[in-house]
Amino acid sequence: MLSDDVNRYISLRRVLGYKLVKVERSLRAFAFFAIGRGDTHIRAASVLAWLETVACTPGARARRLTDLILFARFLHAEDSHHEIPQADATRSQQKRPVPYIYTPDEIARILDTAGKVRRHKSDLLRRPLYVMLFGLIAAAGLRVSEALTLRFDDIQPGGVLHIRETKFRKSRLVPLHATVIAVLEHYLRLRRRCAGESEWLFPSIQDKQLCPTTVNYAFRSVLRRAGIAPERSRQPRVHDLRHTFATRVLEQCGVERGTVARHFVALSTYLGHSDIRNTYWYLEATPQMMADIAAAAEMLVGESVA
């Protein structure tokens, strides 16, 4: 049965460190659909028919197709009766969206505006919570999900964050700058007075884990009030604070190859990337980086002439 095949496939890949929460839901939905059509093996026609029933963006549909292709290859290695769907011809034309790189002034405006968000009279923590949350993501390059799952016990002595089992079930230690530690300590004192019963560093009004949807809504509201990129059709995201952190760090590499290599390895580890190639994507075309690239090119030309 295809449903049993999904169980085997997901279990095996989780042993390798993958979480696959969304992938599991997607594959189970396809298996239910295919079984309803009387399929005992993966059929390319059933894959295409199922994708037509899925209400999502073209990018999400392409990701679901990729997941099904990997699943089909896994089963085809055992039983050649399983068909491997062809990759969508339009998928290769889709590009990963370029993140919005905030300026230092824009980040300051975000934090200033977050400190003025509307709150209930009894909710004294809401303003400092969002200032600390957005500031921590910007200053440490955390994923939003990593920040929201932080507990008090995850704050180690010396201002080191213990990020537990994030992508690929990896944990890591994230040291904070002294200025961030000072702000965090001030927030912790207020946090203990206002929501002492909750274990979460950034609790909801009900003292539960703060929902990402709530955070995204609050961030969009802050951007609108701060007047940041109002002309853009695609509004900047809170996750772009992480991209900004990585990009600004790489800007400090300069043009010396050894320095660049050390920065890349350190940054990849700090961000929790499983592959350093994921860090290369942060080489955004900021003016500073373009200047460094030009300087490096001039040095290279000069060496060849000499």
PDB file of C-alpha atoms in Angstrom:
ATOM      1  CA  MET A   1       0.000   0.000   0.000  1.00  0.00           C
ATOM      2  CA  LEU A   2       1.212   3.480  -0.819  1.00  0.00           C
ATOM      3  CA  SER A   3       0.390   4.692   2.696  1.00  0.00           C
ATOM      4  CA  ASP A   4       2.804   2.106   4.124  1.00  0.00           C
ATOM      5  CA  ASP A   5       5.421   3.197   1.614  1.00  0.00           C
ATOM      6  CA  VAL A   6       5.039   6.771   2.847  1.00  0.00           C
ATOM      7  CA  ASN A   7       5.615   5.591   6.432  1.00  0.00           C
ATOM      8  CA  ARG A   8       8.817   3.755   5.453  1.00  0.00           C
ATOM      9  CA  TYR A   9      10.139   6.651   3.400  1.00  0.00           C
ATOM     10  CA  ILE A  10       9.476   9.300   6.049  1.00  0.00           C
ATOM     11  CA  SER A  11      10.906   7.137   8.842  1.00  0.00           C
ATOM     12  CA  LEU A  12      14.099   6.489   6.906  1.00  0.00           C
ATOM     13  CA  ARG A  13      14.706  10.140   6.043  1.00  0.00           C
ATOM     14  CA  ARG A  14      14.011  11.221   9.618  1.00  0.00           C
ATOM     15  CA  VAL A  15      16.720   8.871  10.792  1.00  0.00           C
ATOM     16  CA  LEU A  16      19.008  10.894   8.515  1.00  0.00           C
ATOM     17  CA  GLY A  17      18.006  14.084  10.333  1.00  0.00           C
ATOM     18  CA  TYR A  18      15.189  15.523   8.207  1.00  0.00           C
ATOM     19  CA  LYS A  19      11.993  16.763   9.874  1.00  0.00           C
ATOM     20  CA  LEU A  20       9.703  16.590   6.810  1.00  0.00           C
ATOM     21  CA  VAL A  21       6.571  17.834   8.576  1.00  0.00           C
ATOM     22  CA  LYS A  22       5.077  19.430   5.466  1.00  0.00           C
ATOM     23  CA  VAL A  23       6.439  16.710   3.190  1.00  0.00           C
ATOM     24  CA  GLU A  24       4.733  14.025   5.264  1.00  0.00           C
ATOM     25  CA  ARG A  25       1.370  15.794   5.020  1.00  0.00           C
ATOM     26  CA  SER A  26       1.799  16.211   1.284  1.00  0.00           C
ATOM     27  CA  LEU A  27       2.790  12.597   0.617  1.00  0.00           C
ATOM     28  CA  ARG A  28      -0.025  11.253   2.772  1.00  0.00           C
ATOM     29  CA  ALA A  29      -2.521  13.425   0.922  1.00  0.00           C
ATOM     30  CA  PHE A  30      -1.233  12.118  -2.408  1.00  0.00           C
ATOM     31  CA  ALA A  31      -1.313   8.498  -1.203  1.00  0.00           C
ATOM     32  CA  PHE A  32      -4.941   8.904  -0.100  1.00  0.00           C
ATOM     33  CA  PHE A  33      -5.777  10.407  -3.507  1.00  0.00           C
ATOM     34  CA  ALA A  34      -3.942   7.685  -5.452  1.00  0.00           C
ATOM     35  CA  ILE A  35      -5.479   4.852  -3.456  1.00  0.00           C
ATOM     36  CA  GLY A  36      -8.881   6.351  -4.163  1.00  0.00           C
ATOM     37  CA  ARG A  37      -8.083   6.024  -7.869  1.00  0.00           C
ATOM     38  CA  GLY A  38      -7.241   2.344  -7.381  1.00  0.00           C
ATOM     39  CA  ASP A  39      -3.451   2.795  -7.709  1.00  0.00           C
ATOM     40  CA  THR A  40      -1.105   0.359  -6.015  1.00  0.00           C
ATOM     41  CA  HIS A  41       1.980   2.054  -7.450  1.00  0.00           C
ATOM     42  CA  ILE A  42       2.883   5.660  -8.204  1.00  0.00           C
ATOM     43  CA  ARG A  43       1.493   6.717 -11.568  1.00  0.00           C
ATOM     44  CA  ALA A  44       2.678   9.894 -13.259  1.00  0.00           C
ATOM     45  CA  ALA A  45      -0.878  10.603 -14.385  1.00  0.00           C
ATOM     46  CA  SER A  46      -2.116  10.405 -10.791  1.00  0.00           C
ATOM     47  CA  VAL A  47       0.628  12.774  -9.656  1.00  0.00           C
ATOM     48  CA  LEU A  48      -0.406  15.389 -12.219  1.00  0.00           C
ATOM     49  CA  ALA A  49      -4.081  14.884 -11.433  1.00  0.00           C
ATOM     50  CA  TRP A  50      -3.457  15.340  -7.706  1.00  0.00           C
ATOM     51  CA  LEU A  51      -1.397  18.488  -8.255  1.00  0.00           C
ATOM     52  CA  GLU A  52      -4.335  19.984 -10.151  1.00  0.00           C
ATOM     53  CA  THR A  53      -6.495  19.564  -7.040  1.00  0.00           C
ATOM     54  CA  VAL A  54      -4.009  21.286  -4.709  1.00  0.00           C
ATOM     55  CA  ALA A  55      -4.812  24.951  -4.128  1.00  0.00           C
ATOM     56  CA  CYS A  56      -1.415  26.625  -3.803  1.00  0.00           C
ATOM     57  CA  THR A  57       1.045  28.909  -5.557  1.00  0.00           C
ATOM     58  CA  PRO A  58       3.088  27.680  -8.538  1.00  0.00           C
ATOM     59  CA  GLY A  59       6.169  27.609  -6.327  1.00  0.00           C
ATOM     60  CA  ALA A  60       4.452  25.455  -3.689  1.00  0.00           C
ATOM     61  CA  ARG A  61       3.107  23.153  -6.404  1.00  0.00           C
ATOM     62  CA  ALA A  62       6.636  22.753  -7.782  1.00  0.00           C
ATOM     63  CA  ARG A  63       7.930  21.844  -4.314  1.00  0.00           C
ATOM     64  CA  ARG A  64       5.219  19.206  -3.924  1.00  0.00           C
ATOM     65  CA  LEU A  65       6.186  17.770  -7.303  1.00  0.00           C
ATOM     66  CA  THR A  66       9.835  17.646  -6.250  1.00  0.00           C
ATOM     67  CA  ASP A  67       8.875  15.804  -3.051  1.00  0.00           C
ATOM     68  CA  LEU A  68       6.871  13.274  -5.065  1.00  0.00           C
ATOM     69  CA  ILE A  69       9.720  12.761  -7.533  1.00  0.00           C
ATOM     70  CA  LEU A  70      12.130  11.956  -4.691  1.00  0.00           C
ATOM     71  CA  PHE A  71       9.558   9.591  -3.166  1.00  0.00           C
ATOM     72  CA  ALA A  72       8.978   7.902  -6.530  1.00  0.00           C
ATOM     73  CA  ARG A  73      12.721   7.423  -7.084  1.00  0.00           C
ATOM     74  CA  PHE A  74      12.981   5.801  -3.673  1.00  0.00           C
ATOM     75  CA  LEU A  75      10.206   3.315  -4.500  1.00  0.00           C
ATOM     76  CA  HIS A  76      11.337   2.792  -8.106  1.00  0.00           C
ATOM     77  CA  ALA A  77      14.696   1.512  -6.818  1.00  0.00           C
ATOM     78  CA  GLU A  78      12.771  -1.300  -5.124  1.00  0.00           C
ATOM     79  CA  ASP A  79      10.037  -1.855  -7.692  1.00  0.00           C
ATOM     80  CA  SER A  80      10.294  -0.635 -11.289  1.00  0.00           C
ATOM     81  CA  HIS A  81       6.495  -0.580 -11.588  1.00  0.00           C
ATOM     82  CA  HIS A  82       6.544   2.775  -9.771  1.00  0.00           C
ATOM     83  CA  GLU A  83       6.642   5.604 -12.314  1.00  0.00           C
ATOM     84  CA  ILE A  84       8.878   8.636 -11.785  1.00  0.00           C
ATOM     85  CA  PRO A  85       7.047  11.846 -12.786  1.00  0.00           C
ATOM     86  CA  GLN A  86       8.828  14.289 -15.063  1.00  0.00           C
ATOM     87  CA  ALA A  87       9.908  17.557 -13.500  1.00  0.00           C
ATOM     88  CA  ASP A  88       7.680  20.477 -14.443  1.00  0.00           C
ATOM     89  CA  ALA A  89       9.269  22.410 -17.308  1.00  0.00           C
ATOM     90  CA  THR A  90       8.329  25.714 -15.670  1.00  0.00           C
ATOM     91  CA  ARG A  91       9.938  24.804 -12.377  1.00  0.00           C
ATOM     92  CA  SER A  92      13.459  25.576 -13.565  1.00  0.00           C
ATOM     93  CA  GLN A  93      12.346  29.070 -14.546  1.00  0.00           C
ATOM     94  CA  GLN A  94      11.241  29.931 -11.033  1.00  0.00           C
ATOM     95  CA  LYS A  95      13.776  31.869  -9.015  1.00  0.00           C
ATOM     96  CA  ARG A  96      14.194  32.110  -5.303  1.00  0.00           C
ATOM     97  CA  PRO A  97      12.916  35.575  -4.343  1.00  0.00           C
ATOM     98  CA  VAL A  98      15.656  38.059  -3.518  1.00  0.00           C
ATOM     99  CA  PRO A  99      15.363  39.071   0.146  1.00  0.00           C
ATOM    100  CA  TYR A 100      14.919  42.658   1.232  1.00  0.00           C
ATOM    101  CA  ILE A 101      18.094  43.964   2.881  1.00  0.00           C
ATOM    102  CA  TYR A 102      17.212  46.506   5.559  1.00  0.00           C
ATOM    103  CA  THR A 103      19.382  49.555   6.154  1.00  0.00           C
ATOM    104  CA  PRO A 104      20.556  50.289   9.721  1.00  0.00           C
ATOM    105  CA  ASP A 105      18.133  53.232   9.789  1.00  0.00           C
ATOM    106  CA  GLU A 106      15.224  50.993   8.777  1.00  0.00           C
ATOM    107  CA  ILE A 107      16.027  48.481  11.515  1.00  0.00           C
ATOM    108  CA  ALA A 108      16.134  51.313  14.049  1.00  0.00           C
ATOM    109  CA  ARG A 109      12.742  52.533  12.813  1.00  0.00           C
ATOM    110  CA  ILE A 110      11.323  49.005  13.067  1.00  0.00           C
ATOM    111  CA  LEU A 111      12.377  48.689  16.708  1.00  0.00           C
ATOM    112  CA  ASP A 112      11.205  52.210  17.542  1.00  0.00           C
ATOM    113  CA  THR A 113       7.800  51.546  15.974  1.00  0.00           C
ATOM    114  CA  ALA A 114       7.540  48.124  17.629  1.00  0.00           C
ATOM    115  CA  GLY A 115       7.868  49.916  20.961  1.00  0.00           C
ATOM    116  CA  LYS A 116       4.717  51.863  20.138  1.00  0.00           C
ATOM    117  CA  VAL A 117       2.401  49.056  18.985  1.00  0.00           C
ATOM    118  CA  ARG A 118      -1.137  48.985  20.340  1.00  0.00           C
ATOM    119  CA  ARG A 119      -1.641  46.832  23.421  1.00  0.00           C
ATOM    120  CA  HIS A 120      -4.291  45.963  25.957  1.00  0.00           C
ATOM    121  CA  LYS A 121      -4.120  47.852  29.235  1.00  0.00           C
ATOM    122  CA  SER A 122      -3.298  44.635  31.103  1.00  0.00           C
ATOM    123  CA  ASP A 123      -0.667  43.520  28.584  1.00  0.00           C
ATOM    124  CA  LEU A 124       2.461  45.392  29.666  1.00  0.00           C
ATOM    125  CA  LEU A 125       4.827  42.992  27.897  1.00  0.00           C
ATOM    126  CA  ARG A 126       3.615  43.361  24.288  1.00  0.00           C
ATOM    127  CA  ARG A 127       5.737  46.375  23.302  1.00  0.00           C
ATOM    128  CA  PRO A 128       9.060  45.276  24.837  1.00  0.00           C
ATOM    129  CA  LEU A 129       8.392  41.722  23.602  1.00  0.00           C
ATOM    130  CA  TYR A 130       8.239  42.737  19.948  1.00  0.00           C
ATOM    131  CA  VAL A 131      11.199  45.091  20.316  1.00  0.00           C
ATOM    132  CA  MET A 132      13.255  42.257  21.812  1.00  0.00           C
ATOM    133  CA  LEU A 133      11.994  39.646  19.336  1.00  0.00           C
ATOM    134  CA  PHE A 134      12.680  41.678  16.194  1.00  0.00           C
ATOM    135  CA  GLY A 135      15.919  43.024  17.634  1.00  0.00           C
ATOM    136  CA  LEU A 136      17.180  39.541  18.523  1.00  0.00           C
ATOM    137  CA  ILE A 137      16.425  38.183  15.053  1.00  0.00           C
ATOM    138  CA  ALA A 138      18.216  41.155  13.490  1.00  0.00           C
ATOM    139  CA  ALA A 139      21.220  41.013  15.839  1.00  0.00           C
ATOM    140  CA  ALA A 140      21.742  37.224  15.873  1.00  0.00           C
ATOM    141  CA  GLY A 141      20.352  36.162  12.505  1.00  0.00           C
ATOM    142  CA  LEU A 142      17.919  33.684  14.059  1.00  0.00           C
ATOM    143  CA  ARG A 143      15.143  32.002  12.149  1.00  0.00           C
ATOM    144  CA  VAL A 144      11.740  33.223  13.338  1.00  0.00           C
ATOM    145  CA  SER A 145      10.851  29.697  14.458  1.00  0.00           C
ATOM    146  CA  GLU A 146      14.069  29.490  16.487  1.00  0.00           C
ATOM    147  CA  ALA A 147      13.306  32.714  18.343  1.00  0.00           C
ATOM    148  CA  LEU A 148       9.721  31.685  19.106  1.00  0.00           C
ATOM    149  CA  THR A 149      10.745  28.305  20.575  1.00  0.00           C
ATOM    150  CA  LEU A 150      13.273  29.809  22.999  1.00  0.00           C
ATOM    151  CA  ARG A 151      12.682  29.029  26.671  1.00  0.00           C
ATOM    152  CA  PHE A 152      14.286  30.510  29.774  1.00  0.00           C
ATOM    153  CA  ASP A 153      16.510  27.438  30.088  1.00  0.00           C
ATOM    154  CA  ASP A 154      17.907  28.118  26.619  1.00  0.00           C
ATOM    155  CA  ILE A 155      19.710  31.254  27.837  1.00  0.00           C
ATOM    156  CA  GLN A 156      23.136  30.054  28.938  1.00  0.00           C
ATOM    157  CA  PRO A 157      25.630  31.909  31.168  1.00  0.00           C
ATOM    158  CA  GLY A 158      27.520  34.637  29.364  1.00  0.00           C
ATOM    159  CA  GLY A 159      24.658  35.481  27.025  1.00  0.00           C
ATOM    160  CA  VAL A 160      24.772  32.354  24.866  1.00  0.00           C
ATOM    161  CA  LEU A 161      21.567  31.014  23.329  1.00  0.00           C
ATOM    162  CA  HIS A 162      21.000  27.270  23.070  1.00  0.00           C
ATOM    163  CA  ILE A 163      19.062  26.740  19.825  1.00  0.00           C
ATOM    164  CA  ARG A 164      17.533  23.278  20.094  1.00  0.00           C
ATOM    165  CA  GLU A 165      16.811  20.867  17.233  1.00  0.00           C
ATOM    166  CA  THR A 166      15.916  23.268  14.456  1.00  0.00           C
ATOM    167  CA  LYS A 167      16.282  22.366  10.778  1.00  0.00           C
ATOM    168  CA  PHE A 168      17.583  18.830  10.266  1.00  0.00           C
ATOM    169  CA  ARG A 169      17.260  18.315  14.047  1.00  0.00           C
ATOM    170  CA  LYS A 170      20.516  20.156  14.679  1.00  0.00           C
ATOM    171  CA  SER A 171      21.232  22.141  17.843  1.00  0.00           C
ATOM    172  CA  ARG A 172      23.791  24.908  18.185  1.00  0.00           C
ATOM    173  CA  LEU A 173      25.073  27.596  20.536  1.00  0.00           C
ATOM    174  CA  VAL A 174      24.682  31.242  19.480  1.00  0.00           C
ATOM    175  CA  PRO A 175      26.836  33.762  21.413  1.00  0.00           C
ATOM    176  CA  LEU A 176      25.391  37.272  21.612  1.00  0.00           C
ATOM    177  CA  HIS A 177      27.126  40.641  21.433  1.00  0.00           C
ATOM    178  CA  ALA A 178      27.527  42.498  24.733  1.00  0.00           C
ATOM    179  CA  THR A 179      25.037  45.172  23.644  1.00  0.00           C
ATOM    180  CA  VAL A 180      22.431  42.521  22.886  1.00  0.00           C
ATOM    181  CA  ILE A 181      23.064  40.817  26.224  1.00  0.00           C
ATOM    182  CA  ALA A 182      22.414  44.079  28.077  1.00  0.00           C
ATOM    183  CA  VAL A 183      19.080  44.614  26.318  1.00  0.00           C
ATOM    184  CA  LEU A 184      18.130  40.964  26.840  1.00  0.00           C
ATOM    185  CA  GLU A 185      18.820  41.163  30.579  1.00  0.00           C
ATOM    186  CA  HIS A 186      16.593  44.239  30.839  1.00  0.00           C
ATOM    187  CA  TYR A 187      13.848  42.397  28.942  1.00  0.00           C
ATOM    188  CA  LEU A 188      14.190  39.322  31.170  1.00  0.00           C
ATOM    189  CA  ARG A 189      13.598  41.375  34.312  1.00  0.00           C
ATOM    190  CA  LEU A 190      10.415  42.815  32.815  1.00  0.00           C
ATOM    191  CA  ARG A 191       9.455  39.430  31.388  1.00  0.00           C
ATOM    192  CA  ARG A 192       9.580  37.734  34.799  1.00  0.00           C
ATOM    193  CA  ARG A 193       7.342  40.413  36.326  1.00  0.00           C
ATOM    194  CA  CYS A 194       4.727  40.352  33.564  1.00  0.00           C
ATOM    195  CA  ALA A 195       4.519  36.659  32.600  1.00  0.00           C
ATOM    196  CA  GLY A 196       6.325  34.700  35.257  1.00  0.00           C
ATOM    197  CA  GLU A 197       4.287  31.499  34.862  1.00  0.00           C
ATOM    198  CA  SER A 198       5.149  30.897  31.201  1.00  0.00           C
ATOM    199  CA  GLU A 199       8.241  28.937  30.152  1.00  0.00           C
ATOM    200  CA  TRP A 200       8.513  30.738  26.801  1.00  0.00           C
ATOM    201  CA  LEU A 201      10.881  33.653  26.325  1.00  0.00           C
ATOM    202  CA  PHE A 202       8.336  35.291  24.005  1.00  0.00           C
ATOM    203  CA  PRO A 203       4.917  34.184  25.283  1.00  0.00           C
ATOM    204  CA  SER A 204       1.505  34.921  23.844  1.00  0.00           C
ATOM    205  CA  ILE A 205      -1.137  36.843  25.797  1.00  0.00           C
ATOM    206  CA  GLN A 206      -2.329  33.448  27.093  1.00  0.00           C
ATOM    207  CA  ASP A 207       1.260  32.638  28.237  1.00  0.00           C
ATOM    208  CA  LYS A 208       1.598  29.995  25.499  1.00  0.00           C
ATOM    209  CA  GLN A 209       4.073  29.832  22.631  1.00  0.00           C
ATOM    210  CA  LEU A 210       3.674  32.849  20.371  1.00  0.00           C
ATOM    211  CA  CYS A 211       2.166  31.951  16.986  1.00  0.00           C
ATOM    212  CA  PRO A 212       4.207  32.775  13.822  1.00  0.00           C
ATOM    213  CA  THR A 213       1.053  34.106  12.141  1.00  0.00           C
ATOM    214  CA  THR A 214       0.624  36.622  14.961  1.00  0.00           C
ATOM    215  CA  VAL A 215       4.261  37.694  14.644  1.00  0.00           C
ATOM    216  CA  ASN A 216       4.008  38.134  10.869  1.00  0.00           C
ATOM    217  CA  TYR A 217       0.855  40.226  11.241  1.00  0.00           C
ATOM    218  CA  ALA A 218       2.500  42.406  13.896  1.00  0.00           C
ATOM    219  CA  PHE A 219       5.613  42.844  11.752  1.00  0.00           C
ATOM    220  CA  ARG A 220       3.613  43.903   8.696  1.00  0.00           C
ATOM    221  CA  SER A 221       1.793  46.423  10.858  1.00  0.00           C
ATOM    222  CA  VAL A 222       5.104  47.772  12.145  1.00  0.00           C
ATOM    223  CA  LEU A 223       6.493  48.094   8.610  1.00  0.00           C
ATOM    224  CA  ARG A 224       3.396  49.973   7.496  1.00  0.00           C
ATOM    225  CA  ARG A 225       3.561  52.411  10.417  1.00  0.00           C
ATOM    226  CA  ALA A 226       7.307  52.871  10.000  1.00  0.00           C
ATOM    227  CA  GLY A 227       6.839  53.652   6.297  1.00  0.00           C
ATOM    228  CA  ILE A 228       9.353  51.035   5.143  1.00  0.00           C
ATOM    229  CA  ALA A 229       9.265  50.065   1.441  1.00  0.00           C
ATOM    230  CA  PRO A 230       5.615  51.110   0.896  1.00  0.00           C
ATOM    231  CA  GLU A 231       6.158  51.099  -2.868  1.00  0.00           C
ATOM    232  CA  ARG A 232       7.097  47.397  -3.048  1.00  0.00           C
ATOM    233  CA  SER A 233       4.485  44.955  -4.359  1.00  0.00           C
ATOM    234  CA  ARG A 234       6.142  42.209  -2.312  1.00  0.00           C
ATOM    235  CA  GLN A 235       6.350  43.444   1.258  1.00  0.00           C
ATOM    236  CA  PRO A 236       9.560  42.734   3.208  1.00  0.00           C
ATOM    237  CA  ARG A 237       9.344  39.918   5.735  1.00  0.00           C
ATOM    238  CA  VAL A 238      10.538  39.472   9.296  1.00  0.00           C
ATOM    239  CA  HIS A 239      12.724  36.631   7.950  1.00  0.00           C
ATOM    240  CA  ASP A 240      14.555  39.227   5.859  1.00  0.00           C
ATOM    241  CA  LEU A 241      16.122  40.445   9.117  1.00  0.00           C
ATOM    242  CA  ARG A 242      18.060  37.162   9.118  1.00  0.00           C
ATOM    243  CA  HIS A 243      19.100  37.731   5.505  1.00  0.00           C
ATOM    244  CA  THR A 244      20.199  41.258   6.390  1.00  0.00           C
ATOM    245  CA  PHE A 245      22.326  39.976   9.266  1.00  0.00           C
ATOM    246  CA  ALA A 246      24.113  37.480   7.008  1.00  0.00           C
ATOM    247  CA  THR A 247      24.639  40.000   4.231  1.00  0.00           C
ATOM    248  CA  ARG A 248      26.084  42.650   6.562  1.00  0.00           C
ATOM    249  CA  VAL A 249      28.457  40.100   8.086  1.00  0.00           C
ATOM    250  CA  LEU A 250      29.720  39.103   4.644  1.00  0.00           C
ATOM    251  CA  GLU A 251      30.246  42.757   3.758  1.00  0.00           C
ATOM    252  CA  GLN A 252      32.965  42.814   6.418  1.00  0.00           C
ATOM    253  CA  CYS A 253      34.947  40.084   4.655  1.00  0.00           C
ATOM    254  CA  GLY A 254      36.812  42.494   2.401  1.00  0.00           C
ATOM    255  CA  VAL A 255      38.713  41.054  -0.567  1.00  0.00           C
ATOM    256  CA  GLU A 256      41.325  38.834   1.103  1.00  0.00           C
ATOM    257  CA  ARG A 257      40.517  35.225   0.191  1.00  0.00           C
ATOM    258  CA  GLY A 258      41.524  33.700   3.502  1.00  0.00           C
ATOM    259  CA  THR A 259      39.359  36.170   5.404  1.00  0.00           C
ATOM    260  CA  VAL A 260      36.393  35.443   3.147  1.00  0.00           C
ATOM    261  CA  ALA A 261      36.781  31.686   3.661  1.00  0.00           C
ATOM    262  CA  ARG A 262      36.953  32.036   7.453  1.00  0.00           C
ATOM    263  CA  HIS A 263      33.912  34.326   7.484  1.00  0.00           C
ATOM    264  CA  PHE A 264      31.904  31.893   5.386  1.00  0.00           C
ATOM    265  CA  VAL A 265      32.633  28.889   7.581  1.00  0.00           C
ATOM    266  CA  ALA A 266      31.944  30.825  10.789  1.00  0.00           C
ATOM    267  CA  LEU A 267      28.765  32.395   9.424  1.00  0.00           C
ATOM    268  CA  SER A 268      27.456  29.074   8.099  1.00  0.00           C
ATOM    269  CA  THR A 269      27.929  27.503  11.538  1.00  0.00           C
ATOM    270  CA  TYR A 270      26.429  30.500  13.357  1.00  0.00           C
ATOM    271  CA  LEU A 271      23.321  30.479  11.144  1.00  0.00           C
ATOM    272  CA  GLY A 272      22.841  26.724  11.526  1.00  0.00           C
ATOM    273  CA  HIS A 273      23.191  25.857   7.842  1.00  0.00           C
ATOM    274  CA  SER A 274      23.653  22.172   7.074  1.00  0.00           C
ATOM    275  CA  ASP A 275      25.567  22.986   3.878  1.00  0.00           C
ATOM    276  CA  ILE A 276      27.846  25.960   3.261  1.00  0.00           C
ATOM    277  CA  ARG A 277      26.242  26.337  -0.179  1.00  0.00           C
ATOM    278  CA  ASN A 278      23.166  27.663   1.608  1.00  0.00           C
ATOM    279  CA  THR A 279      25.327  30.502   2.922  1.00  0.00           C
ATOM    280  CA  TYR A 280      26.555  31.470  -0.553  1.00  0.00           C
ATOM    281  CA  TRP A 281      23.045  32.641  -1.362  1.00  0.00           C
ATOM    282  CA  TYR A 282      23.510  35.588   1.010  1.00  0.00           C
ATOM    283  CA  LEU A 283      25.990  37.218  -1.352  1.00  0.00           C
ATOM    284  CA  GLU A 284      23.448  39.864  -2.274  1.00  0.00           C
ATOM    285  CA  ALA A 285      24.468  42.690  -4.589  1.00  0.00           C
ATOM    286  CA  THR A 286      24.728  45.428  -1.972  1.00  0.00           C
ATOM    287  CA  PRO A 287      26.833  48.461  -2.925  1.00  0.00           C
ATOM    288  CA  GLN A 288      29.526  47.484  -0.419  1.00  0.00           C
ATOM    289  CA  MET A 289      29.803  43.964  -1.808  1.00  0.00           C
ATOM    290  CA  MET A 290      29.900  45.220  -5.382  1.00  0.00           C
ATOM    291  CA  ALA A 291      32.741  47.565  -4.433  1.00  0.00           C
ATOM    292  CA  ASP A 292      34.650  44.675  -2.848  1.00  0.00           C
ATOM    293  CA  ILE A 293      34.086  42.500  -5.913  1.00  0.00           C
ATOM    294  CA  ALA A 294      35.377  45.305  -8.169  1.00  0.00           C
ATOM    295  CA  ALA A 295      38.443  45.750  -5.953  1.00  0.00           C
ATOM    296  CA  ALA A 296      39.127  42.014  -6.049  1.00  0.00           C
ATOM    297  CA  ALA A 297      38.807  42.005  -9.853  1.00  0.00           C
ATOM    298  CA  GLU A 298      41.289  44.885 -10.145  1.00  0.00           C
ATOM    299  CA  MET A 299      43.761  43.039  -7.915  1.00  0.00           C
ATOM    300  CA  LEU A 300      43.384  39.899 -10.046  1.00  0.00           C
ATOM    301  CA  VAL A 301      43.975  41.845 -13.273  1.00  0.00           C
ATOM    302  CA  GLY A 302      46.983  43.575 -11.740  1.00  0.00           C
ATOM    303  CA  GLU A 303      48.521  40.229 -10.734  1.00  0.00           C
ATOM    304  CA  SER A 304      48.049  38.776 -14.225  1.00  0.00           C
ATOM    305  CA  VAL A 305      49.661  41.841 -15.894  1.00  0.00           C
ATOM    306  CA  ALA A 306      52.613  41.753 -13.534  1.00  0.00           C
TER     307      ALA A 306
END
